């Protein structure tokens, strides 16, 4: 867990929550001192060379019940030694090691005596640093390959002699120095995996972290447990216990405010805090009139019946709709919603006695992508969404108990804490809510149409058993009318677009191949049941170039 002063600049907000998100330089100092220390003391670090898979590597290591942290690729060997990881993984990356300006690591890290595993670009870098050569392959290799293990050693311990692996590279090691020996090869890649003869340095050209390398988990397990000698100690049940203890110590007899949005992150934060401090927690739900059908009821049910938390519901629909009146420009809509959210929150918080802390659902990807971690890969800042960052003048100290966790870990923690599956597996919902799905000006009438159509989409996808198989599914109300015919009458009504995507990280996404029968049911039901809609379209665009939301 970490506690830090609130600040207004704000980290980019991840996809899932309304409410607030902010992390600061000042925050960083206290953050690095606190933390689930007992569990994170033993760690693997991943040096990020700009790989799309760096976070995936870290998640795969954590699946081995070992804490894994992502750090900048140019972190000094001295700083790495201070962090005292049990192992170092050099990630892949889009660059070529022979280009000038290609990202490099401090070569001194190879002398630390800490086991190193270079993956793809990381392997090429290690080989080049230690006397090997890297060259461009004439054809970029992308896809499955059969890998022959010629020397299992510890890295391929207890594995078959042939394994399927996933390759994705334009360069590869063309010559290794005498210091290295070959562990595995493929038809086109003579150095698919290598080991230093004296130092604990390993490299592999393929990607063990992706599911297309079916035994990749075992390779990483061999590295983490066998070579780095990590003991499994990263368990979410322990995390919850340690964090609850830390929250109690930090909070003492003061009060914590937590903004609830109905999303997973804020719900897990609230559940954790409730377990730690019970009646000293006050939750605030701001109903901005942009929530989905039954959303307010769901939150009230969970946090008054199940957790018996002190929940303040602010019914602010009129206020939000008034400030959205006449506004069609998406960024301006977002800005106004963010501003109103802060004002509402401030007003409600003012009346809460002895409130000292503000709890936030900041997650580990927010921390690394925002540059809030001084050791993190700040260079890869992805300026994303920042709606509803709560300002410094609120005067609270921040509590961010999830800042070490990935989303899948937050979900598992939610289940550990007794939150219902339905809530834990909810699709992300943007902070500005239905406003970004009600294209153009937002009005009460349009929201009624959109909310009803959206509820049908979700109901149908749930009853088809596909809710968990898609990452985000929803309806969008388009700002066009089109001609239709109902009975004998001509209609001139609204069109709804159905959007459903599959994605790992929400930075890229593919449209879900939903069955035609399901789409047909959704369309029939929306047109029959939602007054004012005579046409339903299915969005078949991927991200990029489209985005997930329409605004
Ligand atoms: P896009 O539309 O950028 O969305 O592909 C990626 C993810 O972010 C969510 N999203 C938002 N989340 N505030 C948020 O908290 C926002 O303003 C916002 N806009 C998009 C979107 O739902 C998807 O999960």
XYZ file of C-alpha atoms and ligand atoms in Angstrom:
575
model
C 0.000 0.000 0.000
C 1.110 3.542 -0.214
C 0.083 6.796 1.280
C 0.926 10.127 -0.228
C -0.152 13.733 -0.388
C -2.934 14.461 -2.874
C -2.052 16.531 -5.889
C -3.813 17.988 -8.842
C -1.660 17.095 -11.812
C -2.911 13.560 -11.903
C -1.692 10.410 -13.503
C -3.375 9.349 -16.698
C -6.462 7.489 -15.671
C -6.821 3.905 -16.663
C -9.863 2.705 -18.412
C -12.062 1.489 -15.733
C -13.174 4.030 -13.250
C -14.830 7.294 -12.894
C -13.685 9.326 -10.003
C -10.214 10.432 -9.545
C -6.652 9.546 -10.161
C -3.551 11.413 -9.257
C 0.025 10.631 -8.478
C 2.815 13.055 -7.881
C 6.508 13.566 -7.462
C 5.954 14.283 -3.813
C 3.913 11.140 -3.655
C 6.745 9.068 -4.960
C 8.953 9.452 -1.935
C 6.480 8.127 0.534
C 5.340 5.492 -1.919
C 8.720 3.913 -2.253
C 9.086 3.746 1.516
C 5.790 2.071 2.185
C 4.539 -0.844 0.057
C 3.702 -4.456 0.798
C 7.338 -4.721 1.840
C 7.343 -8.251 3.167
C 5.947 -9.551 -0.098
C 7.865 -7.363 -2.507
C 11.294 -7.679 -0.915
C 12.050 -10.642 -3.139
C 11.573 -9.429 -6.675
C 12.366 -9.852 -10.337
C 12.860 -6.667 -12.329
C 11.974 -6.286 -16.004
C 13.981 -3.672 -17.884
C 11.549 -2.223 -20.412
C 13.006 -1.567 -23.857
C 9.657 -0.423 -25.226
C 8.171 -3.858 -25.686
C 4.433 -4.175 -26.023
C 4.920 -7.269 -23.866
C 6.801 -5.794 -20.863
C 3.699 -5.788 -18.670
C 2.815 -9.246 -19.847
C 6.244 -10.525 -18.801
C 5.708 -9.038 -15.342
C 2.259 -10.597 -15.051
C 3.609 -13.991 -16.084
C 6.333 -13.790 -13.466
C 3.763 -12.859 -10.851
C 1.774 -15.921 -11.855
C 4.766 -17.787 -10.441
C 3.904 -16.075 -7.135
C 6.953 -13.878 -7.281
C 6.690 -10.076 -7.239
C 7.849 -8.456 -10.455
C 8.533 -4.776 -11.057
C 8.975 -2.988 -14.394
C 11.830 -0.497 -14.488
C 13.478 1.838 -16.964
C 15.860 0.188 -19.406
C 18.645 2.635 -18.500
C 18.448 2.234 -14.741
C 22.012 2.279 -13.442
C 23.573 -0.953 -12.306
C 24.085 0.689 -8.894
C 20.374 1.382 -8.558
C 19.551 -2.132 -9.688
C 21.959 -3.459 -7.073
C 20.134 -1.366 -4.457
C 16.813 -2.861 -5.516
C 18.519 -6.230 -5.020
C 16.358 -8.245 -7.415
C 16.784 -12.007 -7.512
C 16.706 -11.831 -11.295
C 16.693 -9.359 -14.181
C 14.702 -9.755 -17.387
C 15.580 -7.640 -20.415
C 12.386 -7.194 -22.415
C 11.961 -7.173 -26.159
C 11.625 -3.898 -28.014
C 11.049 -2.368 -31.425
C 14.602 -1.061 -31.987
C 17.688 -2.599 -33.587
C 20.711 -2.858 -31.304
C 23.049 -1.677 -34.087
C 21.140 1.580 -34.636
C 22.561 4.687 -33.072
C 20.351 5.824 -30.241
C 18.956 2.330 -29.662
C 17.970 1.911 -26.002
C 20.652 0.162 -23.982
C 21.113 -1.025 -20.447
C 24.030 -0.249 -18.174
C 26.554 -2.964 -19.204
C 27.751 -3.103 -15.591
C 24.563 -4.965 -14.734
C 26.008 -8.073 -16.399
C 28.695 -8.049 -13.709
C 26.347 -7.916 -10.737
C 26.171 -11.688 -10.474
C 22.353 -11.469 -10.593
C 20.798 -13.877 -13.135
C 19.789 -12.139 -16.377
C 17.325 -13.354 -18.998
C 17.259 -11.436 -22.268
C 14.146 -11.884 -24.392
C 14.307 -11.059 -28.123
C 15.784 -7.521 -28.239
C 17.011 -8.101 -24.670
C 18.914 -11.190 -25.798
C 20.407 -9.347 -28.760
C 21.546 -6.582 -26.461
C 23.185 -8.997 -24.025
C 24.928 -10.848 -26.854
C 26.163 -7.655 -28.435
C 27.406 -6.323 -25.097
C 29.332 -9.539 -24.556
C 31.039 -9.923 -27.933
C 28.349 -11.376 -30.216
C 26.875 -10.010 -33.445
C 23.326 -9.077 -34.369
C 22.079 -8.812 -37.938
C 18.889 -8.195 -39.804
C 17.171 -11.311 -41.072
C 16.099 -11.017 -44.688
C 12.523 -11.759 -43.793
C 10.964 -10.714 -40.567
C 9.998 -13.825 -38.612
C 6.561 -13.600 -37.065
C 4.592 -16.572 -35.857
C 4.978 -20.147 -34.665
C 8.273 -22.022 -34.800
C 9.421 -25.440 -33.680
C 12.302 -25.130 -31.267
C 14.736 -27.939 -30.637
C 16.260 -27.980 -27.172
C 19.845 -29.119 -27.624
C 20.923 -28.591 -24.021
C 18.115 -28.316 -21.457
C 20.286 -27.074 -18.546
C 18.232 -25.337 -15.871
C 16.290 -23.118 -18.256
C 14.544 -25.973 -20.072
C 14.624 -28.385 -17.152
C 11.983 -31.143 -17.336
C 10.765 -29.985 -20.733
C 10.344 -31.923 -23.972
C 13.144 -31.776 -26.540
C 10.896 -30.014 -29.073
C 8.696 -27.092 -28.060
C 6.409 -24.697 -29.937
C 7.495 -21.127 -29.596
C 6.341 -17.715 -30.826
C 8.763 -15.556 -32.772
C 8.405 -11.882 -33.579
C 11.608 -10.291 -34.804
C 13.400 -8.664 -37.710
C 16.918 -8.969 -36.234
C 18.548 -11.949 -34.665
C 21.881 -12.923 -33.187
C 24.105 -13.966 -36.080
C 27.180 -14.920 -34.057
C 27.784 -15.550 -30.389
C 31.101 -14.992 -28.681
C 32.989 -17.901 -27.191
C 31.619 -16.982 -23.826
C 28.190 -18.315 -24.850
C 26.814 -21.728 -25.713
C 23.652 -22.766 -27.528
C 20.702 -24.238 -25.634
C 18.090 -24.295 -28.377
C 17.673 -23.652 -32.105
C 15.032 -23.511 -34.785
C 15.302 -24.055 -38.541
C 15.935 -20.390 -39.184
C 17.388 -19.317 -35.867
C 20.602 -21.047 -34.790
C 20.625 -19.171 -31.477
C 17.035 -19.534 -30.307
C 18.273 -19.807 -26.703
C 21.746 -19.355 -25.295
C 23.621 -19.363 -21.987
C 26.808 -17.700 -20.852
C 29.408 -20.291 -19.921
C 30.412 -18.645 -16.645
C 27.941 -15.931 -15.715
C 24.243 -16.509 -15.000
C 23.193 -14.844 -18.264
C 20.572 -16.384 -20.558
C 18.895 -15.262 -23.731
C 16.055 -16.398 -25.943
C 14.919 -15.114 -29.302
C 11.342 -16.316 -28.853
C 8.701 -14.914 -26.489
C 8.014 -17.153 -23.485
C 5.503 -14.646 -22.079
C 2.852 -15.013 -24.816
C 0.272 -17.765 -24.764
C 1.372 -18.773 -28.284
C 4.426 -20.280 -26.570
C 2.466 -22.963 -24.711
C 5.303 -23.974 -22.398
C 6.538 -20.399 -21.948
C 5.219 -20.325 -18.385
C 7.414 -23.260 -17.520
C 10.465 -21.589 -19.060
C 9.823 -18.505 -16.935
C 9.197 -20.689 -13.885
C 12.534 -22.422 -14.467
C 14.237 -19.050 -14.660
C 12.489 -17.538 -11.653
C 12.512 -20.523 -9.310
C 15.337 -22.676 -10.641
C 17.917 -20.114 -11.722
C 17.032 -17.082 -9.570
C 16.061 -19.230 -6.578
C 12.907 -17.231 -5.809
C 10.541 -18.727 -3.275
C 6.844 -18.314 -4.051
C 5.547 -15.617 -1.680
C 3.407 -13.285 -3.816
C -0.123 -14.363 -2.909
C -3.102 -12.044 -2.981
C -4.455 -13.435 0.269
C -1.185 -12.421 1.960
C -1.268 -9.124 0.108
C -4.720 -8.428 1.512
C -3.652 -9.328 5.043
C -0.490 -7.201 4.953
C -2.261 -4.280 3.301
C -5.135 -4.350 5.771
C -2.632 -4.241 8.624
C -0.795 -1.325 7.006
C -4.004 0.598 6.400
C -4.941 0.232 10.075
C -1.544 1.451 11.219
C -1.550 4.389 8.842
C -5.105 5.531 9.381
C -5.227 5.235 13.178
C -8.498 6.724 14.356
C -8.975 9.052 11.387
C -11.484 8.751 8.567
C -10.979 7.723 4.946
C -13.142 8.838 2.040
C -13.466 6.610 -0.987
C -15.194 7.542 -4.231
C -17.226 4.631 -5.588
C -18.049 4.343 -9.266
C -19.479 0.858 -9.612
C -16.272 -0.239 -11.332
C -13.940 -2.967 -10.131
C -11.040 -0.869 -8.913
C -12.896 1.489 -6.613
C -15.029 -1.391 -5.321
C -11.954 -3.419 -4.405
C -10.360 -0.400 -2.723
C -13.530 0.159 -0.715
C -13.816 -3.511 0.239
C -10.191 -3.579 1.386
C -10.622 -0.406 3.415
C -13.854 -1.641 4.901
C -12.120 -4.804 6.100
C -9.348 -2.678 7.576
C -11.213 0.165 9.242
C -14.945 -0.603 9.003
C -16.954 2.357 10.234
C -14.076 4.805 9.707
C -14.682 4.512 5.977
C -17.082 6.813 4.137
C -17.876 6.014 0.522
C -19.204 8.596 -1.886
C -21.109 7.670 -5.021
C -21.793 10.552 -7.336
C -24.656 9.683 -9.620
C -24.021 12.035 -12.513
C -26.982 10.747 -14.482
C -24.536 9.124 -16.887
C -24.490 5.705 -15.232
C -25.768 2.488 -16.761
C -29.136 0.980 -15.925
C -29.341 -0.146 -12.274
C -25.804 0.965 -11.567
C -26.660 3.083 -8.554
C -28.798 0.293 -7.092
C -26.019 -2.237 -7.548
C -23.513 -0.116 -5.657
C -25.979 0.702 -2.896
C -26.825 -2.945 -2.507
C -23.206 -4.025 -2.329
C -21.941 -1.330 -0.026
C -24.831 -0.996 2.363
C -26.237 -4.513 2.528
C -23.111 -6.570 2.070
C -20.466 -4.312 3.568
C -22.659 -1.978 5.639
C -20.373 0.888 4.748
C -21.250 4.513 5.360
C -22.330 5.335 1.816
C -23.257 8.828 0.656
C -25.098 8.881 -2.653
C -25.096 12.267 -4.350
C -27.878 12.548 -6.909
C -26.369 15.083 -9.261
C -28.042 14.243 -12.562
C -29.629 17.687 -12.944
C -26.388 19.468 -12.314
C -24.399 17.401 -14.830
C -27.072 17.555 -17.518
C -27.381 21.307 -17.082
C -23.702 21.828 -17.659
C -23.720 19.465 -20.650
C -26.633 21.251 -22.301
C -25.769 22.415 -25.803
C -22.271 20.903 -25.729
C -21.382 18.519 -28.544
C -17.578 18.660 -28.557
C -16.219 15.473 -26.911
C -13.293 17.033 -25.062
C -15.469 19.835 -23.713
C -18.003 17.258 -22.524
C -15.230 15.423 -20.693
C -13.872 18.653 -19.214
C -17.230 19.714 -17.837
C -17.953 16.285 -16.382
C -14.516 16.233 -14.718
C -15.049 19.705 -13.288
C -18.526 18.949 -11.972
C -17.296 15.717 -10.473
C -14.650 17.548 -8.486
C -17.118 20.189 -7.307
C -19.674 17.596 -6.214
C -17.057 15.544 -4.480
C -15.687 18.586 -2.649
C -19.102 19.654 -1.448
C -19.937 16.205 -0.156
C -16.532 15.666 1.436
C -16.749 18.990 3.293
C -19.499 17.627 5.478
C -17.573 14.526 6.528
C -15.974 14.993 9.934
C -12.376 13.972 10.657
C -11.774 12.942 7.046
C -8.042 12.841 6.543
C -7.409 10.364 3.728
C -8.725 9.896 0.217
C -8.552 6.374 -1.195
C -7.859 5.919 -4.898
C -7.950 2.892 -7.169
C -4.635 3.644 -8.880
C -3.241 0.450 -10.450
C 0.307 -0.578 -11.301
C -0.047 0.199 -15.035
C -1.169 3.751 -14.077
C 1.936 4.077 -11.934
C 4.396 2.917 -14.573
C 2.762 4.648 -17.506
C 2.387 7.973 -15.723
C 6.036 8.129 -14.727
C 5.062 8.238 -11.056
C 7.660 5.598 -10.240
C 11.135 7.159 -10.573
C 12.568 3.739 -11.462
C 9.733 3.034 -13.898
C 9.776 3.336 -17.694
C 8.630 6.969 -17.690
C 9.766 7.408 -21.263
C 6.848 5.343 -22.450
C 4.248 7.748 -21.039
C 0.969 7.136 -22.764
C -1.081 10.237 -22.207
C -4.461 8.780 -21.778
C -7.583 9.873 -20.031
C -7.608 11.959 -16.919
C -11.141 12.719 -16.064
C -11.967 13.558 -12.509
C -8.487 13.868 -11.020
C -9.141 15.305 -7.587
C -7.241 18.497 -6.843
C -4.677 19.155 -4.185
C -6.698 21.762 -2.385
C -9.009 19.047 -1.134
C -6.199 18.625 1.354
C -6.357 14.868 1.755
C -3.547 12.396 1.970
C -3.890 9.703 -0.650
C -4.189 6.025 0.086
C -3.564 3.890 -2.981
C -3.682 0.281 -1.845
C -3.745 -1.187 -5.372
C -0.780 0.601 -6.862
C 1.327 -2.573 -6.924
C -1.336 -4.625 -8.712
C -2.301 -5.438 -12.269
C -5.979 -5.526 -13.195
C -6.210 -9.325 -13.159
C -4.734 -9.287 -9.648
C -7.251 -6.651 -8.554
C -10.047 -8.903 -9.760
C -8.664 -11.895 -7.874
C -8.220 -9.740 -4.784
C -11.856 -8.632 -5.118
C -12.947 -12.253 -5.053
C -10.705 -12.921 -2.019
C -12.430 -10.028 -0.263
C -15.863 -11.470 -0.967
C -17.052 -9.189 -3.763
C -19.548 -10.895 -6.077
C -18.293 -12.296 -9.412
C -20.679 -10.042 -11.278
C -19.029 -6.940 -9.899
C -15.482 -8.253 -10.111
C -15.804 -9.167 -13.788
C -17.623 -6.020 -14.902
C -16.364 -4.553 -18.114
C -14.562 -1.217 -17.783
C -16.754 1.837 -17.916
C -15.304 5.253 -18.725
C -15.298 8.016 -16.116
C -17.537 10.301 -18.223
C -19.964 7.404 -18.491
C -22.695 7.325 -21.084
C -21.796 10.874 -22.179
C -19.056 9.498 -24.458
C -21.509 6.995 -25.926
C -24.267 9.517 -26.519
C -22.686 11.217 -29.493
C -23.117 14.947 -29.814
C -25.178 16.811 -27.256
C -26.236 14.788 -24.207
C -29.867 15.061 -23.185
C -32.039 13.226 -20.708
C -34.174 11.766 -23.508
C -31.210 10.482 -25.443
C -29.806 8.919 -22.272
C -33.056 7.063 -21.691
C -32.798 5.514 -25.175
C -29.111 4.682 -24.806
C -29.467 3.206 -21.324
C -32.280 0.918 -22.436
C -30.405 -0.244 -25.541
C -27.216 -0.792 -23.539
C -29.055 -2.894 -20.959
C -30.375 -5.160 -23.730
C -26.903 -5.599 -25.207
C -25.516 -6.606 -21.812
C -28.449 -8.879 -20.962
C -28.149 -10.712 -24.265
C -24.415 -11.111 -24.113
C -24.724 -12.427 -20.571
C -27.414 -14.903 -21.441
C -25.322 -16.113 -24.385
C -22.578 -16.805 -21.813
C -20.195 -14.465 -23.639
C -19.796 -11.604 -21.174
C -16.492 -12.912 -19.810
C -15.303 -13.757 -23.336
C -15.423 -10.133 -24.421
C -13.452 -7.306 -22.838
C -15.903 -4.467 -23.282
C -19.363 -4.527 -24.839
C -21.829 -1.663 -25.007
C -24.254 0.393 -27.070
C -23.640 3.799 -28.633
C -26.373 6.221 -29.641
C -25.503 7.762 -32.999
C -26.366 11.370 -33.804
C -28.239 10.439 -36.964
C -31.785 9.598 -37.838
C -32.616 7.224 -40.614
C -35.746 6.156 -42.411
C -37.465 2.942 -41.445
C -40.830 1.297 -41.679
C -42.834 -0.095 -38.786
C -46.177 -1.647 -39.539
C -47.556 0.536 -42.280
C -45.893 3.673 -41.066
C -42.703 5.311 -42.121
C -40.337 6.117 -39.241
C -37.478 8.534 -38.994
C -35.639 7.401 -35.881
C -32.341 6.847 -34.092
C -29.590 4.385 -34.896
C -27.730 2.401 -32.231
C -24.248 1.014 -32.786
C -23.240 -2.070 -30.834
C -19.555 -2.205 -29.908
C -17.808 -5.264 -28.530
C -14.051 -5.656 -28.325
C -11.472 -8.113 -27.162
C -8.238 -6.798 -25.775
C -5.527 -7.517 -23.225
C -4.570 -3.978 -22.372
C -7.157 -1.644 -23.971
C -4.351 0.065 -25.898
C -5.075 -2.109 -28.915
C -8.272 -4.063 -29.466
C -10.002 -6.241 -31.988
C -13.756 -6.317 -32.578
C -15.422 -9.397 -31.106
C -16.650 -11.996 -33.565
C -20.074 -12.316 -31.927
C -22.378 -14.987 -33.353
C -24.867 -13.724 -35.954
C -27.772 -15.195 -33.973
C -26.781 -13.153 -30.937
C -26.469 -9.997 -33.011
C -29.847 -10.712 -34.549
C -31.446 -11.076 -31.088
C -29.843 -7.862 -29.875
C -31.041 -5.985 -32.935
C -34.592 -7.339 -32.801
C -34.936 -6.629 -29.116
C -33.560 -3.092 -29.311
C -35.779 -2.168 -32.231
C -38.852 -3.750 -30.649
C -38.309 -2.636 -27.079
C -36.578 0.717 -27.244
C -38.848 3.444 -28.424
C -37.135 5.767 -30.865
C -34.705 3.271 -32.422
C -35.279 1.776 -35.862
C -31.786 0.667 -36.825
C -28.909 -1.263 -35.186
C -25.378 -1.514 -36.584
C -22.424 -3.593 -35.420
C -19.070 -1.824 -35.186
C -16.393 -3.906 -36.928
C -13.433 -1.589 -36.484
C -10.300 -2.467 -34.590
C -8.173 -0.202 -32.439
C -6.073 1.279 -33.954
C -7.138 3.027 -36.087
C -10.514 3.335 -34.329
C -10.727 3.766 -30.568
C -12.896 1.634 -28.316
C -15.244 4.468 -27.409
C -16.749 6.568 -30.181
C -15.883 9.861 -28.519
P -10.377 4.310 -26.120
O -11.717 4.836 -26.494
O -9.352 5.397 -25.921
O -10.589 3.646 -24.692
O -9.887 3.240 -27.024
C -9.689 2.796 -24.036
C -10.299 2.459 -22.700
O -10.422 3.649 -21.920
C -11.775 3.874 -21.577
N -12.006 5.314 -21.645
C -12.017 6.128 -20.576
N -11.846 5.873 -19.262
N -12.140 8.164 -18.781
C -11.931 6.902 -18.372
O -11.820 6.677 -17.166
C -12.319 8.499 -20.091
O -12.505 9.659 -20.421
C -12.258 7.411 -21.029
N -12.369 7.354 -22.378
C -12.215 6.048 -22.733
C -12.591 3.080 -22.578
O -13.865 2.741 -22.047
C -11.703 1.881 -22.803
O -11.849 0.923 -21.769
